[in-house]
Amino acid sequence: MPIRVLSEQVASQIAAGEVVERPSSVVKELVENSIDAGARDVRVETRAGGKQFIRVTDDGCGVPATEIELAFQRHSTSKLMTVDDLAHITTLGFRGEALTSIAAVSRVTCVTRAAGEPVGTLLRLEGGRVVARQESGRPPGTAVTVEDLFFNVPARRKFLRTDRTERRHIDGWLTRYAMAYPALRFTLTHDDRVAFQSPGNARLRDVLIAVYGLEIGAAVLEVQPPATGIQTTGFVSPPSLHRANRGYITLFVNGRWVQDVRLTYAVIQAYHTLLPTGRYPLAVVMVRLPPEDVDVNVHPAKTEVRFRDGDAVFRAVQKAVRHTLIERSPVPIVARPPTSWPASTDQWQERRERLAGLRPHLTGEQLRLEGAQLPHPLETPAGKLPPLRVIGQVGVTYIVAEGPEGLYLIDQHAAHERILFERLLAQRQRAEVASQTLLEPQPVELAPEAASLLQEHLETLTSLGFQIEPFGRTTMLVRALPAIVAEIDPAQVLADVAAALEAGDAPLAGTVEEIVALHVCKRAAIKAGQVMAQTEMEELIRSLEQCASPRTCPHGRPTMIHLSVEQLAREFGR
Ligand code: ADP
Ligand code: MG
């Protein structure tokens, strides 16, 4: 083909690809515009995960009737004029390409009324072309509706995921902006149901409660900003609260959410020796520095930044977080669990009080929360087991054992689940999960949602010993299974895992690998009602003693009930 200049339409469709990757990118850009417009109240509505319909409504400054067409032209922005302005950008947008890009690949209706204008304007575009313009009544502010995303780019549309996945991405952006702008009220509805709402009362802790729930929201520690230098604020988890991956570390630079490996590492570094290995903190950290010290124009999506002095920012974040932890949480409870747990409730109470004495600066409420996270004798979440002697089995369900500290009743299924779970995740980390190839590959028919979920997480599944591949739209071909479930019907295992993934999109359900591992192990574990030989029980107890968290099953339920010597004596009135 001879070389030729692309039509404006084709060029803008290609350019749109950089800005609009999926429905959540539309939400992100529109919400940024609302924030830049000085809105106090931002409402986002979606249908079908945003694939069909997205509307962002704000009470910001609006667009003057004379400028509305301009707003949809490429490289049109009210936020900068010269290259020099780039050096001190204080708005989220500045590239003047979001509205154009969105309009190029969807049907957009923008209704806006600038403050001071008597009536609003409606502009409608399809695939970037204006198809309607008229006066329209509305309160000051702007509402942008985006329908049929990628209706004219089938190749892109094919790459969109299930409604649920797209909703999850949208939730991610909304919660990030709610954290970055606690004074603004954000409301998100999916298919007419409110999915998230921030209070808009300028308190970040209240936003965190809305995002992560009351328990975490109340437990996180407020970062003590340094007296001088780079301003670092936010909230971080106490060492007793941690997660299996770094996905709960959220960073903002000058009100912009950023993905920055080094700054994430700075936060992790601050917890050095305070967390068990393989565990990560939860943190929301805001860095503020003069705009001229950050280059925000690195990527069209604007989620990466370059610092003039990256080392200084790293040190500032690391120091502020570390300082907060040392100051507020002097006892690393989880990192160094006592070798023997106090046997009686009284001793337990005493330990709590001693701890309270160590932290006189904590309020009663904070202490209560920290106390709640202290292991309790009957449901100790951590701590190695002492060596146990197996006595027998009760009700073909529980193992009776004796140790230096009294009597133990162990749930054979829950305990086995715990053992398999830790083993499987450890094997995965070393990339040596045992996988068993089926004699003949077996096709498994699934619901479309389930099939697409499994496809989405193919990599994780492979790392856990599955070998499956799509075989038509709703069928998966199973070639191999994790060895521990090799005896079980592949259809059952896959259905289990898919159902778990489906249920597990709440932010606190654990990582995908944990969710999958948990359900594989649940299937593989010895059942209640199964007779166990003495040697089998001994083997199980030995393995349980090796576990990092032997006292709870991976779902968090206790694996055992412990009756201490003191308790027994008390019960018998000795
Ligand atoms: P940018 O945000 O980079 O300037 P956009 O394409 O996102 O580029 O928006 C173009 C212009 O349209 C903005 O500079 C702003 O003047 C105007 N605009 C867009 N959305 C809104 C809104 N919600 N309220 C007021 N003005 C808006
Ligand atoms: Mg913008």
Coordinates of C-alpha atoms and ligand atoms in Angstrom, one line a residue:
M1 CA 0.0 0.0 0.0
P2 CA 1.2 3.5 -0.7
I3 CA 1.8 5.8 2.3
R4 CA -1.0 8.1 3.1
V5 CA -2.2 10.3 5.9
L6 CA -4.9 8.7 8.0
S7 CA -8.3 10.3 8.2
E8 CA -8.9 12.3 11.4
Q9 CA -11.5 9.6 12.3
V10 CA -9.1 6.7 12.0
A11 CA -6.3 8.6 13.7
S12 CA -8.4 9.5 16.7
Q13 CA -9.6 5.9 17.0
I14 CA -6.0 4.7 17.1
A15 CA -5.1 7.4 19.6
A16 CA -8.1 6.6 21.7
G17 CA -6.6 3.2 22.4
E18 CA -4.0 4.7 24.6
V19 CA -6.5 6.5 26.8
V20 CA -9.5 4.2 26.7
E21 CA -8.6 0.7 27.4
R22 CA -11.8 -0.5 29.1
P23 CA -14.9 1.0 30.8
S24 CA -13.0 1.9 33.9
S25 CA -10.6 4.2 31.9
V26 CA -13.7 6.2 30.8
V27 CA -14.8 6.5 34.4
K28 CA -11.3 7.5 35.5
E29 CA -11.0 10.3 32.9
L30 CA -14.5 11.6 33.5
V31 CA -14.1 11.6 37.3
E32 CA -10.8 13.4 36.9
N33 CA -12.5 16.1 34.8
S34 CA -15.2 16.5 37.5
I35 CA -12.5 16.9 40.2
D36 CA -10.6 19.4 38.0
A37 CA -13.9 21.3 37.5
G38 CA -14.1 21.8 41.3
A39 CA -17.0 19.5 41.9
R40 CA -18.0 18.6 45.5
D41 CA -20.4 15.8 44.5
V42 CA -19.5 13.3 41.9
R43 CA -22.0 10.5 40.9
V44 CA -21.1 7.6 38.7
E45 CA -23.7 5.2 37.3
T46 CA -23.0 2.2 35.1
R47 CA -24.8 -0.6 33.4
A48 CA -23.4 -3.9 32.3
G49 CA -20.1 -3.2 33.9
G50 CA -19.9 0.1 32.0
K51 CA -19.9 -1.6 28.6
Q52 CA -23.4 -0.4 27.9
F53 CA -23.7 2.8 29.9
I54 CA -21.6 5.1 32.0
R55 CA -22.7 8.4 33.3
V56 CA -20.7 10.8 35.4
T57 CA -22.6 13.7 36.9
D58 CA -20.9 16.6 38.8
D59 CA -21.7 20.0 40.3
G60 CA -18.5 21.5 39.0
C61 CA -18.0 24.7 37.0
G62 CA -19.5 23.4 33.7
V63 CA -18.4 24.2 30.2
P64 CA -19.6 27.5 28.6
A65 CA -22.0 26.9 25.7
T66 CA -19.5 28.5 23.3
E67 CA -16.7 26.1 24.2
I68 CA -18.5 22.8 24.3
E69 CA -17.6 21.6 20.8
L70 CA -14.1 22.6 21.4
A71 CA -13.9 20.4 24.5
F72 CA -14.3 17.4 22.2
Q73 CA -11.6 18.4 19.8
R74 CA -8.2 16.7 20.1
H75 CA -5.6 18.6 22.1
S76 CA -8.1 21.0 23.5
T77 CA -7.8 21.8 27.2
S78 CA -8.4 24.7 29.5
K79 CA -5.7 23.5 31.8
L80 CA -2.5 24.6 30.2
M81 CA -1.3 26.8 27.4
T82 CA 2.4 26.6 27.0
V83 CA 5.0 23.8 27.4
D84 CA 6.2 25.7 30.5
D85 CA 2.9 25.1 32.1
L86 CA 3.6 21.4 32.1
A87 CA 6.2 22.0 34.8
H88 CA 3.7 23.0 37.4
I89 CA 0.5 21.1 36.6
T90 CA -1.9 21.1 39.5
T91 CA -4.9 19.5 37.7
L92 CA -5.4 15.8 37.1
G93 CA -5.9 16.4 33.3
F94 CA -3.8 18.5 31.0
R95 CA -3.3 16.5 27.8
G96 CA -6.7 17.5 26.3
E97 CA -7.4 14.1 24.8
A98 CA -9.7 12.3 27.1
L99 CA -13.1 13.6 25.8
T100 CA -11.9 13.2 22.2
S101 CA -10.7 9.7 22.7
I102 CA -13.9 8.6 24.5
A103 CA -16.1 10.2 21.9
A104 CA -14.2 8.5 19.1
V105 CA -15.1 5.0 20.4
S106 CA -18.7 5.4 21.8
R107 CA -21.9 7.5 21.7
V108 CA -21.5 10.4 24.1
T109 CA -24.1 12.8 25.4
C110 CA -22.7 15.8 27.3
V111 CA -25.1 18.1 29.1
T112 CA -23.4 21.0 30.8
R113 CA -24.2 24.4 32.3
A114 CA -21.5 26.8 33.2
A115 CA -22.0 28.8 36.4
G116 CA -23.7 32.1 35.4
E117 CA -25.3 30.8 32.2
P118 CA -29.1 30.7 32.3
V119 CA -29.5 27.4 30.5
G120 CA -27.5 24.4 29.7
T121 CA -26.3 22.8 26.4
L122 CA -26.6 19.3 25.2
L123 CA -24.1 17.9 22.7
R124 CA -24.4 14.4 21.3
L125 CA -21.6 12.7 19.4
E126 CA -21.4 9.3 17.7
G127 CA -18.0 7.9 16.9
G128 CA -16.6 11.3 17.3
R129 CA -19.1 13.1 15.0
V130 CA -21.5 15.7 16.4
V131 CA -25.1 14.4 15.7
A132 CA -27.1 16.8 17.9
R133 CA -26.8 20.1 19.8
Q134 CA -29.5 21.9 21.6
E135 CA -30.3 23.9 24.7
S136 CA -31.1 21.8 27.7
G137 CA -32.1 22.5 31.3
R138 CA -30.0 21.3 34.1
P139 CA -28.5 22.7 37.3
P140 CA -24.9 24.1 37.0
G141 CA -22.4 21.3 36.4
T142 CA -21.9 18.6 33.9
A143 CA -23.2 15.1 33.1
V144 CA -21.4 13.0 30.5
T145 CA -23.1 9.8 29.4
V146 CA -21.1 7.3 27.4
E147 CA -23.0 4.5 25.7
D148 CA -22.0 1.4 23.7
L149 CA -18.3 1.6 24.3
F150 CA -16.3 0.4 21.4
F151 CA -19.4 -0.1 19.3
N152 CA -17.3 0.9 16.3
V153 CA -14.1 -1.0 17.3
P154 CA -15.2 -4.7 17.5
A155 CA -11.6 -5.8 18.1
R156 CA -11.5 -3.9 21.3
R157 CA -14.9 -4.9 22.4
K158 CA -13.8 -8.6 22.2
F159 CA -11.2 -7.9 24.9
L160 CA -13.7 -6.7 27.5
R161 CA -14.2 -9.0 30.4
T162 CA -17.2 -10.1 32.3
D163 CA -19.4 -7.4 33.8
R164 CA -18.1 -8.3 37.2
T165 CA -14.5 -7.9 36.2
E166 CA -15.2 -4.5 34.6
R167 CA -17.2 -3.4 37.6
R168 CA -14.2 -4.3 39.8
H169 CA -11.9 -2.1 37.8
I170 CA -14.4 0.8 38.1
D171 CA -14.7 0.2 41.9
G172 CA -10.9 0.4 42.1
W173 CA -10.8 3.9 40.5
L174 CA -13.7 5.2 42.5
T175 CA -12.3 4.1 45.8
R176 CA -8.9 5.6 44.9
Y177 CA -10.3 9.0 44.1
A178 CA -12.5 8.9 47.2
M179 CA -9.3 8.3 49.2
A180 CA -7.4 11.0 47.4
Y181 CA -10.2 13.6 47.8
P182 CA -12.0 12.9 51.1
A183 CA -13.7 16.3 51.0
L184 CA -15.6 15.2 47.9
R185 CA -18.6 13.0 48.0
F186 CA -18.5 10.1 45.5
T187 CA -21.4 7.8 44.8
L188 CA -21.2 4.8 42.5
T189 CA -24.1 2.7 41.4
H190 CA -23.9 -0.4 39.2
D191 CA -27.2 -1.3 37.5
D192 CA -29.1 1.0 39.9
R193 CA -27.6 -0.5 43.1
V194 CA -25.3 1.6 45.2
A195 CA -21.9 -0.1 45.2
F196 CA -19.9 2.5 47.0
Q197 CA -20.4 5.9 48.6
S198 CA -17.9 8.1 50.4
P199 CA -19.1 10.5 53.1
G200 CA -17.4 13.6 51.7
N201 CA -16.6 15.0 55.2
A202 CA -12.9 15.5 54.5
R203 CA -11.9 12.7 56.9
L204 CA -9.7 10.1 55.2
R205 CA -10.3 7.6 58.0
D206 CA -14.0 7.7 57.2
V207 CA -13.3 7.0 53.5
L208 CA -11.2 4.0 54.6
I209 CA -14.0 2.7 56.7
A210 CA -16.3 3.0 53.6
V211 CA -13.7 1.1 51.5
Y212 CA -12.3 -1.5 53.8
G213 CA -14.9 -1.8 56.5
L214 CA -15.1 -0.6 60.1
E215 CA -12.6 -3.0 61.6
I216 CA -9.7 -2.1 59.3
G217 CA -10.7 1.6 59.1
A218 CA -10.5 1.9 62.8
A219 CA -7.3 -0.1 63.2
V220 CA -5.1 1.8 60.8
L221 CA -2.6 4.2 62.2
E222 CA -2.4 7.8 61.0
V223 CA 0.9 8.7 59.5
Q224 CA 2.7 11.4 61.4
P225 CA 3.8 14.0 58.8
P226 CA 7.3 15.2 59.2
A227 CA 7.9 18.7 60.5
T228 CA 9.9 19.7 57.4
G229 CA 10.6 18.3 53.9
I230 CA 8.4 16.3 51.6
Q231 CA 4.9 16.0 53.0
T232 CA 3.8 12.5 53.6
T233 CA 0.4 11.7 55.1
G234 CA -2.1 8.9 55.2
F235 CA -2.8 5.7 57.1
V236 CA -0.9 2.5 57.5
S237 CA -1.8 -0.8 59.1
P238 CA -0.4 -1.7 62.5
P239 CA 2.1 -4.7 62.3
S240 CA -0.7 -7.0 63.6
L241 CA -2.7 -6.4 60.4
H242 CA -1.3 -7.6 57.2
R243 CA -2.1 -9.0 53.8
A244 CA -0.8 -11.7 51.5
N245 CA 0.2 -9.3 48.7
R246 CA 1.2 -5.7 48.0
G247 CA -2.1 -4.9 46.4
Y248 CA -3.3 -3.0 49.5
I249 CA -0.6 -0.4 49.3
T250 CA -2.1 2.6 47.6
L251 CA 0.0 5.7 46.7
F252 CA -0.9 9.2 45.7
V253 CA 1.4 11.9 44.5
N254 CA -0.2 15.4 44.5
G255 CA -3.7 13.9 44.5
R256 CA -2.9 11.5 41.6
W257 CA -2.9 7.7 42.1
V258 CA 0.4 6.3 41.0
Q259 CA 1.8 2.9 40.4
D260 CA 5.4 3.1 41.6
V261 CA 7.4 0.1 42.5
R262 CA 10.0 2.0 44.4
L263 CA 7.6 3.9 46.6
T264 CA 5.7 0.7 47.2
Y265 CA 9.0 -0.8 48.3
A266 CA 9.6 2.2 50.6
V267 CA 6.4 1.4 52.5
I268 CA 7.3 -2.3 52.7
Q269 CA 10.8 -1.4 53.9
A270 CA 9.3 0.6 56.7
Y271 CA 7.9 -2.6 58.1
H272 CA 11.2 -4.4 58.1
T273 CA 11.2 -7.1 60.8
L274 CA 7.8 -6.1 61.9
L275 CA 5.8 -8.5 59.6
P276 CA 6.0 -12.2 59.1
T277 CA 7.8 -13.1 55.8
G278 CA 5.6 -13.1 52.8
R279 CA 3.1 -10.7 54.4
Y280 CA 2.5 -7.1 53.3
P281 CA 1.0 -4.0 55.0
L282 CA -2.1 -2.2 54.0
A283 CA -1.3 1.5 53.4
V284 CA -2.7 4.6 51.9
V285 CA 0.1 7.1 51.5
M286 CA -0.2 10.6 50.1
V287 CA 2.9 12.4 49.0
R288 CA 2.8 16.2 48.4
L289 CA 5.6 18.1 46.7
P290 CA 6.0 21.1 44.6
P291 CA 4.6 20.4 41.1
E292 CA 7.9 21.3 39.4
D293 CA 9.6 18.4 41.3
V294 CA 7.4 15.8 39.6
D295 CA 7.0 15.0 35.9
V296 CA 3.4 13.8 35.4
N297 CA 3.6 13.6 31.6
V298 CA 5.1 10.1 31.4
H299 CA 2.2 8.0 30.1
P300 CA -1.2 8.8 28.5
A301 CA -3.0 7.2 31.5
K302 CA -1.0 9.5 33.8
T303 CA -0.5 6.8 36.4
E304 CA 3.2 7.0 36.4
V305 CA 5.3 9.9 37.5
R306 CA 9.0 10.8 37.5
F307 CA 10.5 12.6 40.4
R308 CA 13.3 15.1 40.2
D309 CA 14.8 13.5 43.3
G310 CA 13.4 10.0 43.6
D311 CA 15.8 9.1 46.5
A312 CA 14.5 11.9 48.6
V313 CA 10.9 10.9 48.0
F314 CA 11.7 7.2 48.8
R315 CA 13.4 8.3 52.1
A316 CA 10.6 10.6 53.0
V317 CA 8.0 7.9 52.6
Q318 CA 10.0 5.2 54.3
K319 CA 10.9 7.5 57.3
A320 CA 7.4 8.8 57.8
V321 CA 5.9 5.3 57.8
R322 CA 8.6 3.8 60.0
H323 CA 8.3 6.6 62.4
T324 CA 4.6 6.1 62.7
L325 CA 5.0 2.4 63.3
I326 CA 7.7 2.8 66.0
E327 CA 5.9 5.5 67.7
R328 CA 2.4 3.9 67.7
S329 CA 3.2 0.2 67.8
P330 CA 6.3 -0.4 69.9
V331 CA 5.6 -4.2 70.4
P332 CA 5.9 -6.3 67.2
I333 CA 3.3 -8.7 68.4
V334 CA 3.1 -10.9 65.3
A335 CA 6.8 -11.0 64.4
R336 CA 7.8 -12.5 67.8
P337 CA 4.9 -14.5 69.2
P338 CA 5.7 -15.7 72.7
T339 CA 7.0 -19.2 72.7
S340 CA 4.3 -20.5 75.0
W341 CA 0.9 -18.9 75.2
P342 CA -0.4 -18.0 78.6
A343 CA -2.5 -20.9 79.7
S344 CA -5.2 -19.1 81.7
T345 CA -7.5 -16.3 80.9
D346 CA -6.1 -14.4 83.9
Q347 CA -2.6 -14.6 82.6
W348 CA -4.0 -13.5 79.3
Q349 CA -5.7 -10.5 80.8
E350 CA -2.4 -9.7 82.6
R351 CA -0.5 -9.7 79.3
R352 CA -3.1 -7.4 77.8
E353 CA -2.8 -5.0 80.7
R354 CA 1.0 -5.0 80.5
L355 CA 0.7 -4.2 76.8
A356 CA -1.7 -1.4 77.7
G357 CA 0.8 0.0 80.1
L358 CA 3.4 0.0 77.3
R359 CA 1.2 2.2 75.2
P360 CA -0.4 4.7 77.4
H361 CA -0.9 7.0 74.4
L362 CA -3.5 4.6 72.9
T363 CA -7.2 5.4 73.5
G364 CA -9.5 2.8 75.1
E365 CA -11.0 2.2 71.7
Q366 CA -7.7 1.6 70.0
L367 CA -6.6 -0.7 72.8
R368 CA -9.8 -2.7 72.5
L369 CA -9.1 -3.1 68.8
E370 CA -5.6 -4.1 69.3
G371 CA -6.7 -6.4 72.1
A372 CA -9.1 -8.0 69.8
Q373 CA -6.2 -8.8 67.5
L374 CA -4.2 -10.4 70.3
P375 CA -4.5 -14.2 70.1
H376 CA -6.9 -15.7 72.5
P377 CA -6.1 -18.9 74.2
L378 CA -8.9 -20.8 72.6
E379 CA -8.6 -19.4 69.1
T380 CA -5.0 -18.6 68.9
P381 CA -4.4 -17.4 65.3
A382 CA -0.7 -17.9 65.3
G383 CA 2.0 -19.7 67.3
K384 CA 3.6 -23.1 66.9
L385 CA 2.1 -26.1 68.6
P386 CA 3.9 -27.9 71.4
P387 CA 4.6 -31.6 70.6
L388 CA 1.4 -33.5 71.1
R389 CA 0.7 -37.2 71.9
V390 CA -2.3 -38.7 70.0
I391 CA -4.7 -40.5 72.3
G392 CA -7.5 -41.4 69.9
Q393 CA -10.4 -40.4 67.7
V394 CA -13.8 -39.2 68.9
G395 CA -17.0 -39.4 66.7
V396 CA -14.8 -40.2 63.7
T397 CA -14.3 -36.5 63.4
Y398 CA -12.0 -35.3 66.1
I399 CA -8.5 -36.3 67.2
V400 CA -7.9 -36.3 70.9
A401 CA -4.3 -35.4 71.9
E402 CA -2.4 -34.5 75.0
G403 CA 0.4 -31.9 75.4
P404 CA 2.4 -30.3 78.2
E405 CA -0.3 -27.6 78.5
G406 CA -3.4 -29.9 78.6
L407 CA -5.9 -31.6 76.4
Y408 CA -6.4 -30.8 72.7
L409 CA -9.4 -31.7 70.5
I410 CA -8.5 -31.4 66.9
D411 CA -10.9 -31.2 64.0
Q412 CA -9.4 -33.6 61.5
H413 CA -10.8 -32.0 58.4
A414 CA -9.9 -28.4 59.4
A415 CA -6.4 -29.4 60.5
H416 CA -5.7 -31.3 57.3
E417 CA -7.0 -28.3 55.2
R418 CA -4.5 -26.1 57.0
I419 CA -1.6 -28.5 56.4
L420 CA -2.4 -28.9 52.7
F421 CA -3.0 -25.2 52.3
E422 CA 0.4 -24.1 53.6
R423 CA 2.1 -26.9 51.8
L424 CA 0.5 -26.0 48.5
L425 CA 1.3 -22.3 48.7
A426 CA 4.9 -23.0 49.7
Q427 CA 5.3 -25.4 46.8
R428 CA 3.8 -22.7 44.5
Q429 CA 6.3 -20.2 45.7
R430 CA 9.1 -22.6 44.8
A431 CA 7.3 -23.4 41.5
E432 CA 7.2 -27.1 42.3
V433 CA 3.5 -27.9 42.8
A434 CA 3.0 -31.6 42.0
S435 CA 0.6 -31.9 39.1
Q436 CA -1.0 -35.1 37.9
T437 CA -1.7 -35.5 34.2
L438 CA -5.0 -37.2 33.4
L439 CA -5.0 -40.4 31.3
E440 CA -7.2 -38.6 28.9
P441 CA -7.9 -34.9 28.7
Q442 CA -11.4 -34.3 30.0
P443 CA -13.7 -31.6 28.7
V444 CA -15.7 -29.8 31.4
E445 CA -18.7 -27.7 30.6
L446 CA -19.2 -24.6 32.7
A447 CA -21.4 -21.5 32.9
P448 CA -20.1 -18.7 30.6
E449 CA -19.2 -16.5 33.7
A450 CA -17.3 -19.4 35.3
A451 CA -15.4 -20.2 32.1
S452 CA -14.3 -16.7 31.6
L453 CA -13.2 -16.4 35.2
L454 CA -11.1 -19.5 34.9
Q455 CA -9.6 -18.1 31.7
E456 CA -8.8 -14.9 33.3
H457 CA -6.8 -16.6 36.0
L458 CA -5.2 -19.3 33.9
E459 CA -1.7 -18.3 35.0
T460 CA -2.5 -18.7 38.7
L461 CA -4.3 -21.9 38.1
T462 CA -1.2 -23.2 36.2
S463 CA 1.1 -22.3 39.0
L464 CA -1.1 -24.3 41.3
G465 CA -0.9 -27.5 39.2
F466 CA -3.8 -27.1 36.9
Q467 CA -3.3 -27.6 33.2
I468 CA -6.5 -26.5 31.5
E469 CA -7.3 -24.7 28.3
P470 CA -10.3 -23.1 26.7
F471 CA -12.1 -25.5 24.4
G472 CA -14.9 -23.6 22.9
R473 CA -16.6 -20.7 24.7
T474 CA -17.9 -22.5 27.8
T475 CA -15.9 -25.6 27.9
M476 CA -12.5 -26.1 29.4
L477 CA -10.2 -29.0 28.6
V478 CA -8.6 -30.4 31.7
R479 CA -5.2 -32.0 31.0
A480 CA -3.8 -32.1 34.5
L481 CA -4.9 -31.4 38.1
P482 CA -3.0 -30.6 41.3
A483 CA -1.8 -34.0 42.5
I484 CA -3.7 -33.7 45.8
V485 CA -7.0 -33.7 44.0
A486 CA -6.0 -36.2 41.2
E487 CA -8.6 -38.7 42.5
I488 CA -11.5 -36.3 42.4
D489 CA -13.8 -35.6 39.5
P490 CA -12.2 -32.7 37.5
A491 CA -15.6 -31.2 36.8
Q492 CA -16.2 -30.9 40.6
V493 CA -12.9 -29.3 41.2
L494 CA -13.2 -26.8 38.5
A495 CA -16.8 -25.9 39.5
D496 CA -15.6 -25.4 43.0
V497 CA -12.7 -23.1 42.0
A498 CA -14.9 -21.1 39.7
A499 CA -17.6 -20.6 42.3
A500 CA -15.0 -19.5 44.8
L501 CA -13.5 -17.0 42.4
E502 CA -16.9 -15.7 41.7
A503 CA -17.7 -15.2 45.4
G504 CA -14.2 -14.0 46.1
D505 CA -14.2 -10.6 44.5
A506 CA -14.7 -8.8 47.9
P507 CA -11.4 -7.0 48.6
L508 CA -10.6 -8.9 51.7
A509 CA -11.2 -12.5 50.6
G510 CA -7.5 -13.0 49.9
T511 CA -5.5 -13.2 46.8
V512 CA -6.6 -15.3 43.8
E513 CA -4.0 -17.9 44.6
E514 CA -5.1 -18.2 48.2
I515 CA -8.8 -18.5 47.1
V516 CA -7.9 -21.2 44.6
A517 CA -5.6 -23.1 46.9
L518 CA -8.2 -22.9 49.7
H519 CA -10.8 -24.7 47.6
V520 CA -8.4 -27.2 46.2
C521 CA -7.3 -28.1 49.7
K522 CA -10.9 -28.2 50.9
R523 CA -11.7 -30.9 48.3
A524 CA -8.5 -32.8 49.1
A525 CA -8.6 -32.8 52.9
I526 CA -9.7 -35.8 54.8
K527 CA -13.4 -35.6 55.6
A528 CA -15.2 -35.7 58.9
G529 CA -16.7 -39.2 59.4
Q530 CA -13.6 -40.8 58.0
V531 CA -11.9 -43.4 60.3
M532 CA -8.2 -42.7 60.8
A533 CA -5.6 -45.2 61.9
Q534 CA -3.4 -44.2 64.8
T535 CA -0.4 -43.7 62.5
E536 CA -2.4 -41.5 60.2
M537 CA -3.4 -39.3 63.1
E538 CA 0.1 -39.1 64.4
E539 CA 1.3 -38.2 60.9
L540 CA -1.4 -35.5 60.7
I541 CA -0.5 -34.0 64.1
R542 CA 3.3 -34.0 63.2
S543 CA 2.4 -32.1 60.0
L544 CA 0.2 -29.7 61.9
E545 CA 3.0 -28.9 64.3
Q546 CA 5.1 -27.8 61.3
C547 CA 2.4 -25.3 60.2
A548 CA 2.9 -21.5 60.6
S549 CA -0.7 -21.0 61.7
P550 CA -1.7 -24.5 63.0
R551 CA -4.6 -23.2 65.2
T552 CA -6.9 -22.0 62.4
C553 CA -8.0 -23.5 59.2
P554 CA -7.5 -21.4 56.0
H555 CA -11.1 -20.1 56.3
G556 CA -10.2 -18.8 59.8
R557 CA -12.1 -21.3 61.8
P558 CA -10.3 -23.0 64.8
T559 CA -8.7 -26.3 64.0
M560 CA -8.6 -27.2 67.7
I561 CA -10.0 -26.7 71.2
H562 CA -7.5 -26.5 73.9
L563 CA -8.4 -27.3 77.6
S564 CA -5.5 -26.2 79.7
V565 CA -4.4 -28.2 82.8
E566 CA -5.6 -25.2 84.9
Q567 CA -9.0 -25.2 83.2
L568 CA -9.4 -29.0 83.7
A569 CA -8.5 -28.5 87.4
R570 CA -11.0 -25.7 87.7
E571 CA -13.8 -27.6 86.0
F572 CA -13.2 -30.5 88.4
G573 CA -13.1 -28.2 91.4
R574 CA -9.6 -29.3 92.4
Ligands
ADP1 P1 -8.1 17.6 29.9 O1 -8.8 17.2 31.1 O2 -6.8 17.0 29.7 O3 -8.0 19.1 29.8 P2 -10.3 16.5 28.5 O4 -10.5 16.0 27.1 O5 -10.5 15.5 29.6 O6 -8.9 17.1 28.6 O7 -11.3 17.7 28.7 C1 -11.2 18.8 27.8 C2 -11.7 20.1 28.5 O8 -13.1 20.0 28.7 C3 -11.1 20.3 29.9 O9 -9.9 21.0 29.8 C4 -12.2 21.2 30.5 O10 -12.1 22.5 30.2 C5 -13.5 20.7 29.8 N1 -14.2 19.7 30.7 C6 -14.3 18.4 30.6 N2 -15.0 17.8 31.5 C7 -15.5 18.8 32.3 C8 -16.4 18.9 33.4 N3 -16.9 17.8 34.0 N4 -16.7 20.1 34.0 C9 -16.2 21.2 33.4 N5 -15.3 21.2 32.3 C10 -15.0 20.0 31.8
MG2 MG -9.4 15.3 31.4

